Amino acid sequence: MPTHPDQEVLDLLNAVIHGVKAHMQQVLREDSDPITPMEMRALNWFARHPGSTQGELVQHSGRDKAQIARTIQQLIERDMLARTEDAADRRCHRLSLTERGSLVHKKVQKHRKQLDARLVQGFAPDERAQAVALLQRMQHNLTHLA
């Protein structure tokens, strides 16, 4: 049975998202230093925002405080994140990647870039730019739903 034209974009987008997630989960599990998808997202956040707080990650991710706390604790225990007291407010802790965390993050980024290239394999540069622009418009439309 053919897909209704109004549902096709959502169905295709959903299939791509699930394919990307499944591929990344497999790669992360098979790595010599396996991490979970949530740990990967946390490492990405602190790589881009060194010295951020746990609360800032909660706010950015929209995830439950307890889930973020467990993820951060696991990354600290595995020597991928370091926690330091804020100089101005001792109740506040700043988080940043350790050397090991940085190495794991670089490996994950390599896998992400390979998957990104695979997703647009055979696209001309203008087609890739158009795909990015269309996805950005979809994201904008989604965040501005009434």
PDB file of C-alpha atoms in Angstrom:
ATOM      1  CA  MET A   1       0.000   0.000   0.000  1.00  0.00           C
ATOM      2  CA  PRO A   2       1.538   3.349  -1.021  1.00  0.00           C
ATOM      3  CA  THR A   3       2.327   5.951   1.604  1.00  0.00           C
ATOM      4  CA  HIS A   4       0.080   9.009   1.669  1.00  0.00           C
ATOM      5  CA  PRO A   5       2.045  12.012   0.279  1.00  0.00           C
ATOM      6  CA  ASP A   6       1.506  14.026   3.485  1.00  0.00           C
ATOM      7  CA  GLN A   7       3.099  11.256   5.571  1.00  0.00           C
ATOM      8  CA  GLU A   8       5.970  10.364   3.287  1.00  0.00           C
ATOM      9  CA  VAL A   9       8.437  12.991   4.574  1.00  0.00           C
ATOM     10  CA  LEU A  10       7.826  12.027   8.180  1.00  0.00           C
ATOM     11  CA  ASP A  11       8.069   8.307   7.406  1.00  0.00           C
ATOM     12  CA  LEU A  12      11.317   8.732   5.478  1.00  0.00           C
ATOM     13  CA  LEU A  13      12.783  11.028   8.112  1.00  0.00           C
ATOM     14  CA  ASN A  14      11.862   8.527  10.811  1.00  0.00           C
ATOM     15  CA  ALA A  15      13.523   5.704   8.855  1.00  0.00           C
ATOM     16  CA  VAL A  16      16.712   7.753   8.426  1.00  0.00           C
ATOM     17  CA  ILE A  17      16.797   8.693  12.119  1.00  0.00           C
ATOM     18  CA  HIS A  18      16.352   5.085  13.226  1.00  0.00           C
ATOM     19  CA  GLY A  19      19.006   3.933  10.763  1.00  0.00           C
ATOM     20  CA  VAL A  20      21.482   6.522  12.015  1.00  0.00           C
ATOM     21  CA  LYS A  21      20.791   5.639  15.659  1.00  0.00           C
ATOM     22  CA  ALA A  22      21.131   1.913  15.020  1.00  0.00           C
ATOM     23  CA  HIS A  23      24.409   2.388  13.151  1.00  0.00           C
ATOM     24  CA  MET A  24      25.908   4.650  15.831  1.00  0.00           C
ATOM     25  CA  GLN A  25      24.801   2.333  18.644  1.00  0.00           C
ATOM     26  CA  GLN A  26      26.484  -0.593  16.909  1.00  0.00           C
ATOM     27  CA  VAL A  27      29.684   1.403  16.354  1.00  0.00           C
ATOM     28  CA  LEU A  28      29.711   2.602  19.972  1.00  0.00           C
ATOM     29  CA  ARG A  29      29.170  -0.945  21.305  1.00  0.00           C
ATOM     30  CA  GLU A  30      31.910  -2.424  19.106  1.00  0.00           C
ATOM     31  CA  ASP A  31      34.517   0.199  19.963  1.00  0.00           C
ATOM     32  CA  SER A  32      37.433  -0.749  22.202  1.00  0.00           C
ATOM     33  CA  ASP A  33      36.109   1.802  24.708  1.00  0.00           C
ATOM     34  CA  PRO A  34      32.325   1.378  24.371  1.00  0.00           C
ATOM     35  CA  ILE A  35      30.013   4.194  25.482  1.00  0.00           C
ATOM     36  CA  THR A  36      26.270   4.650  25.471  1.00  0.00           C
ATOM     37  CA  PRO A  37      24.496   7.137  23.184  1.00  0.00           C
ATOM     38  CA  MET A  38      23.739   9.346  26.212  1.00  0.00           C
ATOM     39  CA  GLU A  39      27.397   9.299  27.241  1.00  0.00           C
ATOM     40  CA  MET A  40      28.305  10.244  23.677  1.00  0.00           C
ATOM     41  CA  ARG A  41      25.923  13.214  23.779  1.00  0.00           C
ATOM     42  CA  ALA A  42      27.345  14.329  27.130  1.00  0.00           C
ATOM     43  CA  LEU A  43      30.934  14.098  25.846  1.00  0.00           C
ATOM     44  CA  ASN A  44      29.925  16.104  22.770  1.00  0.00           C
ATOM     45  CA  TRP A  45      28.354  18.778  24.973  1.00  0.00           C
ATOM     46  CA  PHE A  46      31.383  19.160  27.251  1.00  0.00           C
ATOM     47  CA  ALA A  47      33.790  19.070  24.300  1.00  0.00           C
ATOM     48  CA  ARG A  48      31.924  22.032  22.792  1.00  0.00           C
ATOM     49  CA  HIS A  49      31.268  23.720  26.166  1.00  0.00           C
ATOM     50  CA  PRO A  50      34.206  22.943  28.478  1.00  0.00           C
ATOM     51  CA  GLY A  51      33.612  24.062  32.039  1.00  0.00           C
ATOM     52  CA  SER A  52      29.828  23.823  31.747  1.00  0.00           C
ATOM     53  CA  THR A  53      27.745  22.517  34.614  1.00  0.00           C
ATOM     54  CA  GLN A  54      25.520  19.489  34.966  1.00  0.00           C
ATOM     55  CA  GLY A  55      22.525  21.829  35.121  1.00  0.00           C
ATOM     56  CA  GLU A  56      23.460  23.419  31.809  1.00  0.00           C
ATOM     57  CA  LEU A  57      23.515  19.987  30.177  1.00  0.00           C
ATOM     58  CA  VAL A  58      20.119  19.182  31.711  1.00  0.00           C
ATOM     59  CA  GLN A  59      18.713  22.422  30.325  1.00  0.00           C
ATOM     60  CA  HIS A  60      20.238  21.880  26.878  1.00  0.00           C
ATOM     61  CA  SER A  61      19.285  18.218  26.556  1.00  0.00           C
ATOM     62  CA  GLY A  62      15.816  18.350  28.048  1.00  0.00           C
ATOM     63  CA  ARG A  63      16.656  15.079  29.818  1.00  0.00           C
ATOM     64  CA  ASP A  64      15.769  14.147  33.363  1.00  0.00           C
ATOM     65  CA  LYS A  65      18.159  15.477  36.060  1.00  0.00           C
ATOM     66  CA  ALA A  66      18.642  11.990  37.486  1.00  0.00           C
ATOM     67  CA  GLN A  67      19.537  10.506  34.088  1.00  0.00           C
ATOM     68  CA  ILE A  68      22.101  13.250  33.469  1.00  0.00           C
ATOM     69  CA  ALA A  69      23.524  12.826  36.991  1.00  0.00           C
ATOM     70  CA  ARG A  70      23.984   9.063  36.425  1.00  0.00           C
ATOM     71  CA  THR A  71      25.580   9.633  33.018  1.00  0.00           C
ATOM     72  CA  ILE A  72      28.004  12.227  34.376  1.00  0.00           C
ATOM     73  CA  GLN A  73      28.898  10.028  37.352  1.00  0.00           C
ATOM     74  CA  GLN A  74      29.630   7.106  35.004  1.00  0.00           C
ATOM     75  CA  LEU A  75      31.842   9.313  32.814  1.00  0.00           C
ATOM     76  CA  ILE A  76      33.718  10.579  35.883  1.00  0.00           C
ATOM     77  CA  GLU A  77      34.200   7.016  37.178  1.00  0.00           C
ATOM     78  CA  ARG A  78      35.510   5.968  33.753  1.00  0.00           C
ATOM     79  CA  ASP A  79      37.932   8.931  33.738  1.00  0.00           C
ATOM     80  CA  MET A  80      36.310  10.655  30.771  1.00  0.00           C
ATOM     81  CA  LEU A  81      35.060  13.727  32.655  1.00  0.00           C
ATOM     82  CA  ALA A  82      36.684  15.753  35.409  1.00  0.00           C
ATOM     83  CA  ARG A  83      34.743  17.765  37.981  1.00  0.00           C
ATOM     84  CA  THR A  84      36.208  20.937  39.508  1.00  0.00           C
ATOM     85  CA  GLU A  85      34.766  23.436  41.979  1.00  0.00           C
ATOM     86  CA  ASP A  86      33.745  26.784  40.581  1.00  0.00           C
ATOM     87  CA  ALA A  87      36.092  29.465  41.963  1.00  0.00           C
ATOM     88  CA  ALA A  88      33.236  31.913  42.583  1.00  0.00           C
ATOM     89  CA  ASP A  89      30.653  29.424  43.908  1.00  0.00           C
ATOM     90  CA  ARG A  90      31.934  26.327  45.697  1.00  0.00           C
ATOM     91  CA  ARG A  91      28.492  24.703  45.445  1.00  0.00           C
ATOM     92  CA  CYS A  92      28.839  24.714  41.653  1.00  0.00           C
ATOM     93  CA  HIS A  93      30.959  22.143  39.826  1.00  0.00           C
ATOM     94  CA  ARG A  94      32.420  22.632  36.369  1.00  0.00           C
ATOM     95  CA  LEU A  95      32.902  19.660  34.074  1.00  0.00           C
ATOM     96  CA  SER A  96      35.386  19.113  31.275  1.00  0.00           C
ATOM     97  CA  LEU A  97      36.829  16.247  29.280  1.00  0.00           C
ATOM     98  CA  THR A  98      39.839  14.405  30.608  1.00  0.00           C
ATOM     99  CA  GLU A  99      42.591  13.262  28.269  1.00  0.00           C
ATOM    100  CA  ARG A 100      40.846   9.901  27.969  1.00  0.00           C
ATOM    101  CA  GLY A 101      37.487  11.591  27.391  1.00  0.00           C
ATOM    102  CA  SER A 102      39.008  13.705  24.666  1.00  0.00           C
ATOM    103  CA  LEU A 103      40.413  10.620  22.929  1.00  0.00           C
ATOM    104  CA  VAL A 104      37.051   8.835  23.089  1.00  0.00           C
ATOM    105  CA  HIS A 105      35.302  11.963  21.836  1.00  0.00           C
ATOM    106  CA  LYS A 106      37.686  12.189  18.859  1.00  0.00           C
ATOM    107  CA  LYS A 107      36.986   8.546  17.957  1.00  0.00           C
ATOM    108  CA  VAL A 108      33.240   9.157  18.131  1.00  0.00           C
ATOM    109  CA  GLN A 109      33.580  12.268  15.963  1.00  0.00           C
ATOM    110  CA  LYS A 110      35.491  10.230  13.390  1.00  0.00           C
ATOM    111  CA  HIS A 111      32.615   7.712  13.261  1.00  0.00           C
ATOM    112  CA  ARG A 112      30.080  10.541  12.990  1.00  0.00           C
ATOM    113  CA  LYS A 113      31.942  12.140  10.084  1.00  0.00           C
ATOM    114  CA  GLN A 114      32.147   8.798   8.291  1.00  0.00           C
ATOM    115  CA  LEU A 115      28.409   8.274   8.729  1.00  0.00           C
ATOM    116  CA  ASP A 116      27.687  11.835   7.616  1.00  0.00           C
ATOM    117  CA  ALA A 117      29.694  11.246   4.444  1.00  0.00           C
ATOM    118  CA  ARG A 118      27.896   7.948   3.861  1.00  0.00           C
ATOM    119  CA  LEU A 119      24.476   9.593   4.226  1.00  0.00           C
ATOM    120  CA  VAL A 120      25.206  12.072   1.451  1.00  0.00           C
ATOM    121  CA  GLN A 121      27.268   9.745  -0.727  1.00  0.00           C
ATOM    122  CA  GLY A 122      26.656  10.582  -4.369  1.00  0.00           C
ATOM    123  CA  PHE A 123      25.231  14.019  -3.583  1.00  0.00           C
ATOM    124  CA  ALA A 124      26.625  16.946  -5.538  1.00  0.00           C
ATOM    125  CA  PRO A 125      27.843  19.778  -3.266  1.00  0.00           C
ATOM    126  CA  ASP A 126      24.750  21.847  -4.067  1.00  0.00           C
ATOM    127  CA  GLU A 127      22.483  18.868  -3.273  1.00  0.00           C
ATOM    128  CA  ARG A 128      24.179  18.429   0.101  1.00  0.00           C
ATOM    129  CA  ALA A 129      23.772  22.141   0.833  1.00  0.00           C
ATOM    130  CA  GLN A 130      20.115  21.948  -0.191  1.00  0.00           C
ATOM    131  CA  ALA A 131      19.531  18.893   2.041  1.00  0.00           C
ATOM    132  CA  VAL A 132      21.085  20.724   4.998  1.00  0.00           C
ATOM    133  CA  ALA A 133      18.977  23.829   4.297  1.00  0.00           C
ATOM    134  CA  LEU A 134      15.777  21.778   4.074  1.00  0.00           C
ATOM    135  CA  LEU A 135      16.520  19.933   7.316  1.00  0.00           C
ATOM    136  CA  GLN A 136      17.261  23.243   9.045  1.00  0.00           C
ATOM    137  CA  ARG A 137      13.916  24.583   7.845  1.00  0.00           C
ATOM    138  CA  MET A 138      12.184  21.453   9.158  1.00  0.00           C
ATOM    139  CA  GLN A 139      13.908  21.922  12.518  1.00  0.00           C
ATOM    140  CA  HIS A 140      12.839  25.574  12.595  1.00  0.00           C
ATOM    141  CA  ASN A 141       9.254  24.646  11.704  1.00  0.00           C
ATOM    142  CA  LEU A 142       9.205  22.014  14.430  1.00  0.00           C
ATOM    143  CA  THR A 143      10.453  24.385  17.121  1.00  0.00           C
ATOM    144  CA  HIS A 144       7.853  26.984  16.148  1.00  0.00           C
ATOM    145  CA  LEU A 145       4.750  24.788  16.261  1.00  0.00           C
ATOM    146  CA  ALA A 146       1.699  26.597  17.583  1.00  0.00           C
TER     147      ALA A 146
END
